[in-house]
C-alpha positions as a Python dict, from the first residue, in 0.01 Angstrom:
ca = {
    (1, 'M'): (0, 0, 0),
    (2, 'I'): (107, 298, 250),
    (3, 'R'): (-287, 363, 215),
    (4, 'R'): (-388, -14, 303),
    (5, 'L'): (-97, 43, 615),
    (6, 'A'): (-261, 383, 737),
    (7, 'L'): (-630, 238, 707),
    (8, 'A'): (-566, -48, 932),
    (9, 'A'): (-345, 140, 1148),
    (10, 'A'): (-647, 344, 1176),
    (11, 'L'): (-905, 57, 1237),
    (12, 'A'): (-665, -70, 1479),
    (13, 'M'): (-673, 249, 1736),
    (14, 'L'): (-1067, 274, 1648),
    (15, 'S'): (-1119, -96, 1782),
    (16, 'A'): (-908, -12, 2108),
    (17, 'L'): (-1101, 305, 2149),
    (18, 'P'): (-1475, 157, 2212),
    (19, 'A'): (-1374, -134, 2405),
    (20, 'T'): (-1265, 111, 2701),
    (21, 'A'): (-1563, 247, 2708),
    (22, 'Q'): (-1789, -134, 2734),
    (23, 'T'): (-1979, -168, 3084),
    (24, 'P'): (-1939, -443, 3280),
    (25, 'A'): (-2223, -662, 3152),
    (26, 'V'): (-2000, -605, 2761),
    (27, 'N'): (-1710, -731, 2938),
    (28, 'A'): (-1858, -1017, 3109),
    (29, 'A'): (-2033, -1173, 2849),
    (30, 'R'): (-1717, -1112, 2625),
    (31, 'A'): (-1510, -1310, 2890),
    (32, 'A'): (-1824, -1571, 2886),
    (33, 'G'): (-1799, -1616, 2490),
    (34, 'S'): (-2120, -1462, 2430),
    (35, 'I'): (-2049, -1176, 2225),
    (36, 'G'): (-1703, -1090, 2060),
    (37, 'E'): (-1528, -897, 1761),
    (38, 'Q'): (-1628, -980, 1416),
    (39, 'F'): (-1381, -954, 1098),
    (40, 'D'): (-1563, -627, 1004),
    (41, 'G'): (-1505, -445, 1295),
    (42, 'Y'): (-1796, -474, 1496),
    (43, 'L'): (-1928, -682, 1775),
    (44, 'G'): (-2113, -979, 1693),
    (45, 'I'): (-2363, -1170, 1943),
    (46, 'A'): (-2255, -1538, 1953),
    (47, 'A'): (-2524, -1656, 2183),
    (48, 'P'): (-2836, -1533, 2383),
    (49, 'V'): (-2756, -1256, 2562),
    (50, 'D'): (-2954, -1049, 2809),
    (51, 'P'): (-3158, -779, 2662),
    (52, 'A'): (-2950, -512, 2828),
    (53, 'V'): (-2659, -656, 2697),
    (54, 'R'): (-2767, -648, 2333),
    (55, 'S'): (-2914, -323, 2361),
    (56, 'Q'): (-2562, -216, 2466),
    (57, 'V'): (-2376, -426, 2191),
    (58, 'R'): (-2605, -224, 1903),
    (59, 'S'): (-2520, 142, 2118),
    (60, 'I'): (-2125, 12, 2026),
    (61, 'N'): (-2155, -92, 1710),
    (62, 'I'): (-2346, 274, 1598),
    (63, 'Q'): (-2038, 451, 1771),
    (64, 'R'): (-1814, 207, 1531),
    (65, 'R'): (-2018, 289, 1251),
    (66, 'A'): (-1958, 675, 1329),
    (67, 'L'): (-1570, 634, 1355),
    (68, 'Y'): (-1548, 415, 1084),
    (69, 'S'): (-1763, 692, 869),
    (70, 'A'): (-1560, 975, 1021),
    (71, 'V'): (-1231, 785, 888),
    (72, 'A'): (-1387, 656, 543),
    (73, 'A'): (-1459, 1035, 483),
    (74, 'R'): (-1162, 1181, 557),
    (75, 'K'): (-971, 916, 375),
    (76, 'G'): (-1206, 973, 59),
}
């Protein structure tokens, strides 16, 4: 139970961090509903977007994967 709460808190904290590092184009696509958060903690593309935005989403997801892997390695 405590592990689940700790994991939920860590994921909430991690998901808030990348949101501040997003570009205006990603923020605009999010506001338009073209991209959004998925249940697995990654950004997903819901509608056609500019290739630059697609690339930025991919980069953000790579950064998130690194953070999630680091947390998983620390927590065992």
